[in-house]
C-alpha cells in the first residue's frame, strides 16, 4: 500500500510561493543577496498550519494541492466535479474534499489555466480506520416501510441537485468557520454506524450537544439553498458558501430562513431540535466540498 509522507503537500504551497516570488524578484533584477538575506522560513507549528481548512489526506479529509502561479484563477476538477480554488497570481491552491468512501492510494485532479496547458496534479490518500458506533433508534427509521422508502428516494434525488450547487467564491473568502452552536463537539465524524444491529452509512458530520431551541448561527457568509423536513435529517437547512463549499444543519426544531436568503457570519438560521432519526436533541452539522462530506473540524479552530 502506498502511504507516502504528506509533508510535500503541506509544504509545497510555501515552497512554490517562494519559488514564484524568487522568479518575480529575478525578473526585477534585484540582487540575489537581498533575497538570501530573508530570514529562514520558520518550521510550521506541528502539523496544523494556520490555514483553513487544514489539510488531511484521508477519506473524509481535504487535500490542498498547489497549482502554482497564474494571472487568473485556474479551473480545477476532480473527475468532472469542479473544485474550490483559492489564492492569488503568485500561488493558487485547489481544495479537494475526499469522500469517506474513497479508496486509499493514488489520486489526481486536473487543472486548467489560460496561460498553460491542462495539467494533472497527483496526490495520495492515506488510509484511516474510523471507529464503530452502535446506536438504538426507533425501528421504523432502520427498516423502512414502503411509503418511507419511497419518500426517502424522492428526498435523495432532490438532495443530489442541492449538493451539485457550485457558485463563485467570494473574492475575500476566508474559510475558517465559527462553530454554529456553542456546546460539546463530538468527534463522531466518520464513525461506522450500526443502527439497531444493522450497518448503515458512516456518520458524515459533527454532532454538537445542545438543547432544543438553541440558536444555530451561520459559520461563514452564505446563501440559503435548501430548507425542508427530511426523513432521516429532520428539519434541515443548507447553505452555499461558494466554490462548491456547502454546509448542512439537521434535526432542527425550527427553521428561520428561506431559500435565497443571504446570511452573514453569526446570523441565526434555525434552532436545535430532535427531528428525524436521532437519539436526542443535538445539532448535526455537515460540511461538503466538491460533493464530498468532509470533517467540519478541519474548518474550525480547536
Ligand atoms: Zn450526526
mmCIF file of C-alpha atoms and ligand atoms in Angstrom:
data_model
loop_
_atom_site.group_PDB
_atom_site.id
_atom_site.type_symbol
_atom_site.label_atom_id
_atom_site.label_comp_id
_atom_site.label_asym_id
_atom_site.label_seq_id
_atom_site.Cartn_x
_atom_site.Cartn_y
_atom_site.Cartn_z
ATOM 1 C CA UNK A 1 0.000 0.000 0.000
ATOM 2 C CA UNK A 2 1.284 3.458 -0.849
ATOM 3 C CA UNK A 3 1.467 5.637 2.168
ATOM 4 C CA UNK A 4 3.904 8.364 1.306
ATOM 5 C CA UNK A 5 4.611 11.137 3.709
ATOM 6 C CA UNK A 6 2.361 14.125 3.228
ATOM 7 C CA UNK A 7 4.945 16.706 4.116
ATOM 8 C CA UNK A 8 5.385 17.741 0.495
ATOM 9 C CA UNK A 9 1.701 18.566 0.296
ATOM 10 C CA UNK A 10 1.790 20.639 3.445
ATOM 11 C CA UNK A 11 4.922 22.477 2.463
ATOM 12 C CA UNK A 12 4.642 22.756 -1.266
ATOM 13 C CA UNK A 13 2.410 25.877 -1.244
ATOM 14 C CA UNK A 14 5.064 27.646 0.782
ATOM 15 C CA UNK A 15 7.911 26.413 -1.382
ATOM 16 C CA UNK A 16 6.094 27.215 -4.568
ATOM 17 C CA UNK A 17 5.171 30.659 -3.376
ATOM 18 C CA UNK A 18 8.817 31.222 -2.528
ATOM 19 C CA UNK A 19 9.923 29.932 -5.889
ATOM 20 C CA UNK A 20 7.384 32.166 -7.642
ATOM 21 C CA UNK A 21 8.494 35.098 -5.558
ATOM 22 C CA UNK A 22 12.135 34.424 -6.393
ATOM 23 C CA UNK A 23 11.169 34.243 -10.051
ATOM 24 C CA UNK A 24 9.439 37.612 -9.839
ATOM 25 C CA UNK A 25 12.342 39.157 -7.994
ATOM 26 C CA UNK A 26 14.868 37.928 -10.515
ATOM 27 C CA UNK A 27 12.736 39.432 -13.260
ATOM 28 C CA UNK A 28 13.033 42.717 -11.425
ATOM 29 C CA UNK A 29 16.809 42.166 -11.370
ATOM 30 C CA UNK A 30 17.105 42.514 -7.616
ATOM 31 C CA UNK A 31 20.430 41.335 -6.253
ATOM 32 C CA UNK A 32 20.368 37.740 -5.127
ATOM 33 C CA UNK A 33 21.989 38.729 -1.836
ATOM 34 C CA UNK A 34 18.842 40.645 -0.981
ATOM 35 C CA UNK A 35 16.794 37.512 -1.399
ATOM 36 C CA UNK A 36 19.065 35.288 0.619
ATOM 37 C CA UNK A 37 19.043 37.871 3.417
ATOM 38 C CA UNK A 38 15.409 36.986 4.103
ATOM 39 C CA UNK A 39 15.011 35.144 7.412
ATOM 40 C CA UNK A 40 14.895 31.388 7.025
ATOM 41 C CA UNK A 41 11.372 30.013 6.816
ATOM 42 C CA UNK A 42 10.219 29.022 10.291
ATOM 43 C CA UNK A 43 9.006 25.484 10.691
ATOM 44 C CA UNK A 44 5.219 25.384 10.838
ATOM 45 C CA UNK A 45 3.734 24.665 14.236
ATOM 46 C CA UNK A 46 3.130 20.915 14.436
ATOM 47 C CA UNK A 47 1.140 19.516 11.525
ATOM 48 C CA UNK A 48 -1.617 22.092 11.618
ATOM 49 C CA UNK A 49 -0.538 25.294 9.939
ATOM 50 C CA UNK A 50 -2.814 28.272 10.273
ATOM 51 C CA UNK A 51 -4.630 27.646 7.022
ATOM 52 C CA UNK A 52 -8.298 26.803 6.610
ATOM 53 C CA UNK A 53 -9.290 24.146 6.075
ATOM 54 C CA UNK A 54 -6.394 22.112 7.484
ATOM 55 C CA UNK A 55 -5.003 19.530 5.083
ATOM 56 C CA UNK A 56 -5.749 15.906 5.931
ATOM 57 C CA UNK A 57 -5.283 13.491 3.067
ATOM 58 C CA UNK A 58 -7.506 10.685 4.320
ATOM 59 C CA UNK A 59 -11.046 9.609 3.469
ATOM 60 C CA UNK A 60 -13.281 12.385 4.839
ATOM 61 C CA UNK A 61 -10.409 14.897 4.775
ATOM 62 C CA UNK A 62 -9.237 17.687 2.487
ATOM 63 C CA UNK A 63 -6.211 17.800 0.177
ATOM 64 C CA UNK A 64 -4.640 21.207 -0.505
ATOM 65 C CA UNK A 65 -2.913 20.958 -3.863
ATOM 66 C CA UNK A 66 -0.594 23.586 -5.276
ATOM 67 C CA UNK A 67 -1.439 24.767 -8.780
ATOM 68 C CA UNK A 68 1.424 27.271 -8.983
ATOM 69 C CA UNK A 69 1.260 30.854 -10.248
ATOM 70 C CA UNK A 70 -1.121 32.134 -12.911
ATOM 71 C CA UNK A 71 -2.502 35.590 -13.701
ATOM 72 C CA UNK A 72 -6.089 34.368 -13.470
ATOM 73 C CA UNK A 73 -7.703 31.796 -11.184
ATOM 74 C CA UNK A 74 -7.272 28.359 -12.789
ATOM 75 C CA UNK A 75 -10.186 25.951 -13.013
ATOM 76 C CA UNK A 76 -9.662 22.559 -11.378
ATOM 77 C CA UNK A 77 -11.718 19.377 -11.497
ATOM 78 C CA UNK A 78 -11.888 16.038 -9.728
ATOM 79 C CA UNK A 79 -13.408 13.881 -12.455
ATOM 80 C CA UNK A 80 -15.975 16.321 -13.811
ATOM 81 C CA UNK A 81 -16.750 17.912 -10.434
ATOM 82 C CA UNK A 82 -15.408 21.479 -10.157
ATOM 83 C CA UNK A 83 -13.098 22.236 -7.226
ATOM 84 C CA UNK A 84 -12.652 25.220 -4.961
ATOM 85 C CA UNK A 85 -9.514 27.160 -5.954
ATOM 86 C CA UNK A 86 -8.046 29.732 -3.563
ATOM 87 C CA UNK A 87 -5.117 32.077 -3.808
ATOM 88 C CA UNK A 88 -3.665 34.828 -5.931
ATOM 89 C CA UNK A 89 -1.487 35.270 -9.019
ATOM 90 C CA UNK A 90 1.593 34.115 -7.090
ATOM 91 C CA UNK A 91 0.140 30.844 -5.869
ATOM 92 C CA UNK A 92 -3.184 29.050 -6.392
ATOM 93 C CA UNK A 93 -4.333 26.115 -4.281
ATOM 94 C CA UNK A 94 -7.054 23.619 -5.146
ATOM 95 C CA UNK A 95 -9.003 22.196 -2.213
ATOM 96 C CA UNK A 96 -10.196 18.649 -2.737
ATOM 97 C CA UNK A 97 -12.812 17.111 -0.483
ATOM 98 C CA UNK A 98 -12.019 13.393 -0.185
ATOM 99 C CA UNK A 99 -15.142 11.225 0.199
ATOM 100 C CA UNK A 100 -15.391 8.916 3.219
ATOM 101 C CA UNK A 101 -15.809 6.096 0.708
ATOM 102 C CA UNK A 102 -12.542 6.945 -1.134
ATOM 103 C CA UNK A 103 -10.081 4.093 -1.641
ATOM 104 C CA UNK A 104 -6.668 4.917 -0.155
ATOM 105 C CA UNK A 105 -3.903 5.249 -2.749
ATOM 106 C CA UNK A 106 -3.054 7.472 -5.684
ATOM 107 C CA UNK A 107 -5.485 10.086 -6.944
ATOM 108 C CA UNK A 108 -5.289 13.146 -9.151
ATOM 109 C CA UNK A 109 -7.096 16.248 -10.263
ATOM 110 C CA UNK A 110 -6.910 18.246 -13.481
ATOM 111 C CA UNK A 111 -6.196 21.989 -13.581
ATOM 112 C CA UNK A 112 -6.604 24.382 -16.486
ATOM 113 C CA UNK A 113 -5.325 27.924 -16.626
ATOM 114 C CA UNK A 114 -5.408 30.366 -19.516
ATOM 115 C CA UNK A 115 -1.643 30.500 -19.759
ATOM 116 C CA UNK A 116 -0.721 26.832 -19.716
ATOM 117 C CA UNK A 117 -1.951 23.537 -20.988
ATOM 118 C CA UNK A 118 -4.122 21.291 -18.880
ATOM 119 C CA UNK A 119 -2.092 19.631 -16.152
ATOM 120 C CA UNK A 120 -2.631 16.725 -13.794
ATOM 121 C CA UNK A 121 -1.834 17.142 -10.124
ATOM 122 C CA UNK A 122 -1.341 13.893 -8.229
ATOM 123 C CA UNK A 123 -1.862 13.271 -4.534
ATOM 124 C CA UNK A 124 -2.103 10.289 -2.222
ATOM 125 C CA UNK A 125 -4.968 9.337 0.057
ATOM 126 C CA UNK A 126 -3.694 7.685 3.236
ATOM 127 C CA UNK A 127 -5.855 5.072 4.951
ATOM 128 C CA UNK A 128 -7.800 5.972 8.084
ATOM 129 C CA UNK A 129 -9.664 3.495 10.230
ATOM 130 C CA UNK A 130 -12.729 5.075 11.806
ATOM 131 C CA UNK A 131 -14.236 3.539 14.921
ATOM 132 C CA UNK A 132 -17.616 1.854 15.035
ATOM 133 C CA UNK A 133 -20.608 3.358 16.809
ATOM 134 C CA UNK A 134 -23.683 1.362 17.832
ATOM 135 C CA UNK A 135 -26.967 3.216 18.247
ATOM 136 C CA UNK A 136 -30.509 2.268 19.128
ATOM 137 C CA UNK A 137 -33.248 4.217 17.354
ATOM 138 C CA UNK A 138 -36.951 3.656 16.595
ATOM 139 C CA UNK A 139 -37.201 0.508 14.391
ATOM 140 C CA UNK A 140 -39.210 2.358 11.708
ATOM 141 C CA UNK A 141 -36.147 4.522 10.999
ATOM 142 C CA UNK A 142 -33.995 1.464 10.227
ATOM 143 C CA UNK A 143 -36.386 -0.939 8.497
ATOM 144 C CA UNK A 144 -38.290 1.494 6.295
ATOM 145 C CA UNK A 145 -41.914 0.918 5.296
ATOM 146 C CA UNK A 146 -42.566 1.038 1.512
ATOM 147 C CA UNK A 147 -44.016 4.551 1.950
ATOM 148 C CA UNK A 148 -40.998 5.762 3.900
ATOM 149 C CA UNK A 149 -38.655 4.102 1.392
ATOM 150 C CA UNK A 150 -40.398 5.954 -1.468
ATOM 151 C CA UNK A 151 -40.207 9.207 0.492
ATOM 152 C CA UNK A 152 -36.502 8.699 1.158
ATOM 153 C CA UNK A 153 -35.798 8.001 -2.529
ATOM 154 C CA UNK A 154 -37.588 11.233 -3.536
ATOM 155 C CA UNK A 155 -35.621 13.176 -0.948
ATOM 156 C CA UNK A 156 -32.355 11.637 -2.072
ATOM 157 C CA UNK A 157 -32.967 12.699 -5.698
ATOM 158 C CA UNK A 158 -33.813 16.229 -4.562
ATOM 159 C CA UNK A 159 -30.751 16.458 -2.323
ATOM 160 C CA UNK A 160 -28.488 15.318 -5.172
ATOM 161 C CA UNK A 161 -29.442 18.506 -7.041
ATOM 162 C CA UNK A 162 -28.864 20.623 -3.914
ATOM 163 C CA UNK A 163 -25.413 19.041 -3.420
ATOM 164 C CA UNK A 164 -24.399 19.822 -7.019
ATOM 165 C CA UNK A 165 -24.592 23.574 -6.333
ATOM 166 C CA UNK A 166 -21.456 25.400 -7.477
ATOM 167 C CA UNK A 167 -21.298 29.199 -7.417
ATOM 168 C CA UNK A 168 -18.426 31.675 -7.488
ATOM 169 C CA UNK A 169 -16.329 32.009 -4.378
ATOM 170 C CA UNK A 170 -16.443 35.333 -2.538
ATOM 171 C CA UNK A 171 -13.279 37.217 -3.510
ATOM 172 C CA UNK A 172 -12.373 37.830 0.148
ATOM 173 C CA UNK A 173 -13.088 34.245 1.126
ATOM 174 C CA UNK A 174 -11.652 33.117 4.436
ATOM 175 C CA UNK A 175 -12.669 29.546 5.066
ATOM 176 C CA UNK A 176 -12.159 29.494 8.822
ATOM 177 C CA UNK A 177 -15.596 28.742 10.246
ATOM 178 C CA UNK A 178 -17.055 29.654 13.613
ATOM 179 C CA UNK A 179 -18.932 26.875 15.362
ATOM 180 C CA UNK A 180 -22.660 27.109 14.557
ATOM 181 C CA UNK A 181 -23.704 26.477 18.181
ATOM 182 C CA UNK A 182 -21.655 26.549 21.351
ATOM 183 C CA UNK A 183 -21.574 23.166 23.028
ATOM 184 C CA UNK A 184 -19.636 19.974 23.377
ATOM 185 C CA UNK A 185 -18.403 18.943 19.934
ATOM 186 C CA UNK A 186 -18.263 15.215 19.460
ATOM 187 C CA UNK A 187 -15.521 13.707 17.366
ATOM 188 C CA UNK A 188 -18.017 11.424 15.723
ATOM 189 C CA UNK A 189 -17.229 12.316 12.115
ATOM 190 C CA UNK A 190 -16.609 9.198 10.033
ATOM 191 C CA UNK A 191 -17.774 6.671 12.617
ATOM 192 C CA UNK A 192 -19.024 3.456 11.029
ATOM 193 C CA UNK A 193 -22.553 3.268 12.308
ATOM 194 C CA UNK A 194 -24.644 0.334 13.301
ATOM 195 C CA UNK A 195 -28.304 1.165 13.964
ATOM 196 C CA UNK A 196 -30.255 -1.466 15.912
ATOM 197 C CA UNK A 197 -27.609 -4.018 14.893
ATOM 198 C CA UNK A 198 -27.620 -3.109 11.172
ATOM 199 C CA UNK A 199 -24.717 -1.420 9.338
ATOM 200 C CA UNK A 200 -25.563 1.908 7.724
ATOM 201 C CA UNK A 201 -23.680 4.781 6.098
ATOM 202 C CA UNK A 202 -20.841 6.296 8.136
ATOM 203 C CA UNK A 203 -21.523 9.427 10.144
ATOM 204 C CA UNK A 204 -20.734 12.251 7.746
ATOM 205 C CA UNK A 205 -20.868 15.247 10.068
ATOM 206 C CA UNK A 206 -20.155 16.616 13.522
ATOM 207 C CA UNK A 207 -22.722 16.329 16.315
ATOM 208 C CA UNK A 208 -22.850 19.217 18.768
ATOM 209 C CA UNK A 209 -24.709 18.704 22.034
ATOM 210 C CA UNK A 210 -27.222 21.498 22.634
ATOM 211 C CA UNK A 211 -30.757 21.774 23.942
ATOM 212 C CA UNK A 212 -33.842 22.171 21.774
ATOM 213 C CA UNK A 213 -34.277 25.812 20.827
ATOM 214 C CA UNK A 214 -30.575 26.775 20.939
ATOM 215 C CA UNK A 215 -29.914 29.228 18.057
ATOM 216 C CA UNK A 216 -27.921 27.878 15.106
ATOM 217 C CA UNK A 217 -25.646 30.521 13.577
ATOM 218 C CA UNK A 218 -24.065 30.758 10.129
ATOM 219 C CA UNK A 219 -20.363 29.780 10.371
ATOM 220 C CA UNK A 220 -19.428 31.806 7.269
ATOM 221 C CA UNK A 221 -21.283 34.173 4.937
ATOM 222 C CA UNK A 222 -23.604 32.096 2.767
ATOM 223 C CA UNK A 223 -26.817 31.821 0.816
ATOM 224 C CA UNK A 224 -29.671 29.500 1.796
ATOM 225 C CA UNK A 225 -30.101 26.934 -0.991
ATOM 226 C CA UNK A 226 -32.487 24.454 0.636
ATOM 227 C CA UNK A 227 -34.737 24.028 3.627
ATOM 228 C CA UNK A 228 -37.000 21.081 4.379
ATOM 229 C CA UNK A 229 -38.175 18.365 6.717
ATOM 230 C CA UNK A 230 -36.466 15.146 5.674
ATOM 231 C CA UNK A 231 -36.968 11.551 6.777
ATOM 232 C CA UNK A 232 -33.533 10.967 8.307
ATOM 233 C CA UNK A 233 -32.283 14.527 8.700
ATOM 234 C CA UNK A 234 -35.469 16.120 10.081
ATOM 235 C CA UNK A 235 -35.647 19.912 9.894
ATOM 236 C CA UNK A 236 -32.770 20.905 7.634
ATOM 237 C CA UNK A 237 -31.045 23.983 6.177
ATOM 238 C CA UNK A 238 -28.332 24.005 3.501
ATOM 239 C CA UNK A 239 -26.016 26.985 2.964
ATOM 240 C CA UNK A 240 -23.863 27.683 -0.091
ATOM 241 C CA UNK A 241 -20.562 29.442 0.668
ATOM 242 C CA UNK A 242 -19.292 29.447 -2.935
ATOM 243 C CA UNK A 243 -16.786 27.291 -4.782
ATOM 244 C CA UNK A 244 -18.713 24.088 -4.039
ATOM 245 C CA UNK A 245 -18.369 24.578 -0.263
ATOM 246 C CA UNK A 246 -21.765 23.828 1.315
ATOM 247 C CA UNK A 247 -22.865 23.307 4.918
ATOM 248 C CA UNK A 248 -25.890 21.407 6.227
ATOM 249 C CA UNK A 249 -27.733 21.687 9.575
ATOM 250 C CA UNK A 250 -30.065 18.847 10.631
ATOM 251 C CA UNK A 251 -32.603 17.733 13.263
ATOM 252 C CA UNK A 252 -33.745 21.363 13.650
ATOM 253 C CA UNK A 253 -36.806 22.209 15.714
ATOM 254 C CA UNK A 254 -37.324 25.437 13.801
ATOM 255 C CA UNK A 255 -36.076 26.935 10.520
ATOM 256 C CA UNK A 256 -35.771 30.729 10.497
ATOM 257 C CA UNK A 257 -34.672 31.306 6.883
ATOM 258 C CA UNK A 258 -35.932 30.641 3.379
ATOM 259 C CA UNK A 259 -34.246 29.720 0.115
ATOM 260 C CA UNK A 260 -32.462 32.740 -1.352
ATOM 261 C CA UNK A 261 -31.735 34.450 1.972
ATOM 262 C CA UNK A 262 -28.164 35.711 2.235
ATOM 263 C CA UNK A 263 -26.588 35.392 5.700
ATOM 264 C CA UNK A 264 -23.600 36.989 7.332
ATOM 265 C CA UNK A 265 -21.328 35.058 9.691
ATOM 266 C CA UNK A 266 -23.118 34.702 13.032
ATOM 267 C CA UNK A 267 -26.654 35.301 11.729
ATOM 268 C CA UNK A 268 -29.263 32.906 13.115
ATOM 269 C CA UNK A 269 -30.668 30.408 10.647
ATOM 270 C CA UNK A 270 -32.529 27.892 12.819
ATOM 271 C CA UNK A 271 -32.921 26.321 16.257
ATOM 272 C CA UNK A 272 -31.552 22.998 17.536
ATOM 273 C CA UNK A 273 -34.046 20.130 17.828
ATOM 274 C CA UNK A 274 -34.527 16.373 17.755
ATOM 275 C CA UNK A 275 -36.349 15.840 14.445
ATOM 276 C CA UNK A 276 -35.546 12.967 12.041
ATOM 277 C CA UNK A 277 -33.514 9.909 13.094
ATOM 278 C CA UNK A 278 -31.930 10.947 16.403
ATOM 279 C CA UNK A 279 -31.389 9.667 19.897
ATOM 280 C CA UNK A 280 -31.887 13.125 21.458
ATOM 281 C CA UNK A 281 -31.608 16.869 20.723
ATOM 282 C CA UNK A 282 -28.357 17.999 19.110
ATOM 283 C CA UNK A 283 -27.122 19.774 16.011
ATOM 284 C CA UNK A 284 -25.821 17.608 13.201
ATOM 285 C CA UNK A 285 -23.502 19.776 11.125
ATOM 286 C CA UNK A 286 -22.044 18.650 7.807
ATOM 287 C CA UNK A 287 -19.505 20.374 5.578
ATOM 288 C CA UNK A 288 -19.420 19.446 1.908
ATOM 289 C CA UNK A 289 -16.643 20.211 -0.590
ATOM 290 C CA UNK A 290 -16.968 19.161 -4.249
ATOM 291 C CA UNK A 291 -19.921 16.946 -3.203
ATOM 292 C CA UNK A 292 -17.865 15.072 -0.587
ATOM 293 C CA UNK A 293 -18.787 15.291 3.103
ATOM 294 C CA UNK A 294 -15.597 16.234 4.943
ATOM 295 C CA UNK A 295 -14.694 16.632 8.610
ATOM 296 C CA UNK A 296 -16.007 20.007 9.891
ATOM 297 C CA UNK A 297 -13.190 20.031 12.485
ATOM 298 C CA UNK A 298 -10.759 20.899 9.658
ATOM 299 C CA UNK A 299 -12.502 24.289 9.299
ATOM 300 C CA UNK A 300 -12.625 25.428 12.944
ATOM 301 C CA UNK A 301 -10.032 26.489 15.489
ATOM 302 C CA UNK A 302 -9.507 23.829 18.149
HETATM 303 ZN ZN1 LIG B 1 -24.998 13.473 13.341
#
